[in-house]
Amino acid sequence: MAKKNRSDGYSRATHVAALRSVSEELTKLAEVLSADAEALEKAKVPTAAEGTSFTEWLRTAMRAVGMSLKDLAKATDLSEGVLNSYLTTPDRAKNPSYANVLRICKALEVSVEAPQFCRDWGLE
């Protein structure tokens, strides 16, 4: 059986190279979209300015980033008991210190202007 000549004038190698190039571009696009999706997910973490209590904010933030109490304790170098008290004590009865808020925000990778954030919760 005789080989058919390509009517478009391009060789198989040219087509393969073009497909590889498209594949690489799609991979780059997927990485960008994935990063954007992660940023959007993190953006769902409420700020104090939205009127949430620290307890409410911490619960929501931990859920949004998928971090357990044990993971947060490890990342912040705070005991699970201290973090648990922030999660279970009624509003404003057991708010964290300014330094602990900064540790928690850093561990949760929440971009925050700490002085305003703490002032909103009365933590100055």
Coordinates of C-alpha atoms in Angstrom, one line a residue:
M1 CA 0.0 0.0 0.0
A2 CA 1.4 3.3 -1.0
K3 CA 1.8 6.1 1.5
K4 CA -0.4 9.1 1.0
N5 CA 1.3 12.5 0.8
R6 CA 0.0 15.1 3.1
S7 CA -2.0 17.6 1.2
D8 CA -1.2 20.5 3.6
G9 CA 2.5 20.3 3.0
Y10 CA 3.6 19.9 6.6
S11 CA 5.5 16.9 7.9
R12 CA 4.4 14.7 10.8
A13 CA 7.3 16.2 12.9
T14 CA 5.8 19.6 12.4
H15 CA 2.4 18.5 13.5
V16 CA 3.9 16.8 16.6
A17 CA 5.9 19.9 17.5
A18 CA 2.7 22.0 17.1
L19 CA 0.8 19.7 19.4
R20 CA 3.5 19.7 22.0
S21 CA 3.5 23.5 21.9
V22 CA -0.2 23.6 22.4
S23 CA 0.0 21.1 25.2
E24 CA 2.7 23.2 27.0
E25 CA 0.5 26.3 26.7
L26 CA -2.5 24.5 28.0
T27 CA -0.5 23.2 31.0
K28 CA 0.7 26.8 31.8
L29 CA -2.9 28.0 31.5
A30 CA -4.1 25.2 33.8
E31 CA -1.5 26.2 36.4
V32 CA -2.6 29.9 36.3
L33 CA -6.3 28.9 36.6
S34 CA -5.4 26.6 39.5
A35 CA -3.6 29.5 41.3
D36 CA -6.5 31.8 40.6
A37 CA -8.9 29.2 42.0
E38 CA -6.8 29.0 45.2
A39 CA -6.7 32.7 45.5
L40 CA -10.5 32.9 45.1
E41 CA -10.9 30.2 47.8
K42 CA -8.7 32.2 50.2
A43 CA -10.6 35.3 49.3
K44 CA -13.7 33.7 50.9
V45 CA -12.2 34.1 54.3
P46 CA -14.1 36.9 56.0
T47 CA -12.5 40.0 57.5
A48 CA -13.2 41.5 60.8
A49 CA -14.6 44.5 59.0
E50 CA -17.5 42.3 57.8
G51 CA -18.7 42.2 61.3
T52 CA -17.7 38.7 62.3
S53 CA -16.5 37.8 65.8
F54 CA -13.0 36.4 66.1
T55 CA -14.4 33.0 66.9
E56 CA -16.6 33.0 63.8
W57 CA -13.8 34.3 61.6
L58 CA -11.3 31.7 62.8
R59 CA -13.8 28.8 62.2
T60 CA -14.6 30.1 58.7
A61 CA -10.9 30.7 57.9
M62 CA -9.8 27.2 59.0
R63 CA -12.6 25.7 56.9
A64 CA -11.7 27.8 53.9
V65 CA -8.1 26.7 53.9
G66 CA -8.8 23.1 55.1
M67 CA -6.7 23.4 58.2
S68 CA -7.4 21.3 61.3
L69 CA -7.0 22.5 64.9
K70 CA -3.9 20.3 65.2
D71 CA -2.4 21.7 62.0
L72 CA -3.0 25.3 63.1
A73 CA -1.5 24.6 66.5
K74 CA 1.6 23.2 64.8
A75 CA 1.8 26.2 62.4
T76 CA 1.3 28.9 65.0
D77 CA 3.3 27.2 67.9
L78 CA 0.2 27.8 70.1
S79 CA -1.3 24.9 72.1
E80 CA -4.4 23.2 70.9
G81 CA -6.1 24.2 74.2
V82 CA -5.4 27.9 73.5
L83 CA -6.8 27.7 70.0
N84 CA -9.7 25.7 71.1
S85 CA -10.6 28.4 73.7
Y86 CA -10.7 30.9 70.8
L87 CA -13.1 28.6 69.0
T88 CA -15.5 27.7 71.8
T89 CA -15.6 30.7 74.1
P90 CA -18.5 33.2 73.5
D91 CA -17.8 36.3 71.6
R92 CA -15.2 38.7 73.0
A93 CA -14.9 36.6 76.2
K94 CA -11.6 35.0 75.1
N95 CA -10.0 37.0 72.3
P96 CA -6.4 36.4 71.4
S97 CA -3.5 38.7 71.9
Y98 CA -2.3 40.9 69.1
A99 CA 0.7 38.6 68.6
N100 CA -1.4 35.5 68.4
V101 CA -3.7 37.1 65.8
L102 CA -0.6 37.7 63.7
R103 CA 0.6 34.1 64.1
I104 CA -2.8 32.8 63.2
C105 CA -3.2 35.0 60.2
K106 CA 0.3 34.0 59.0
A107 CA -0.4 30.3 59.4
L108 CA -3.7 30.7 57.5
E109 CA -1.9 32.7 54.8
V110 CA -4.4 35.6 55.3
S111 CA -3.2 38.9 54.0
V112 CA -4.2 41.4 56.6
E113 CA -3.4 44.8 57.9
A114 CA -2.9 43.7 61.5
P115 CA -3.5 46.9 63.3
Q116 CA -6.9 47.6 61.7
F117 CA -7.8 43.9 62.0
C118 CA -7.0 43.8 65.7
R119 CA -8.7 47.2 66.4
D120 CA -11.9 45.8 64.9
W121 CA -11.9 43.1 67.5
G122 CA -10.8 45.4 70.3
L123 CA -7.4 43.6 70.7
E124 CA -5.1 46.6 70.9

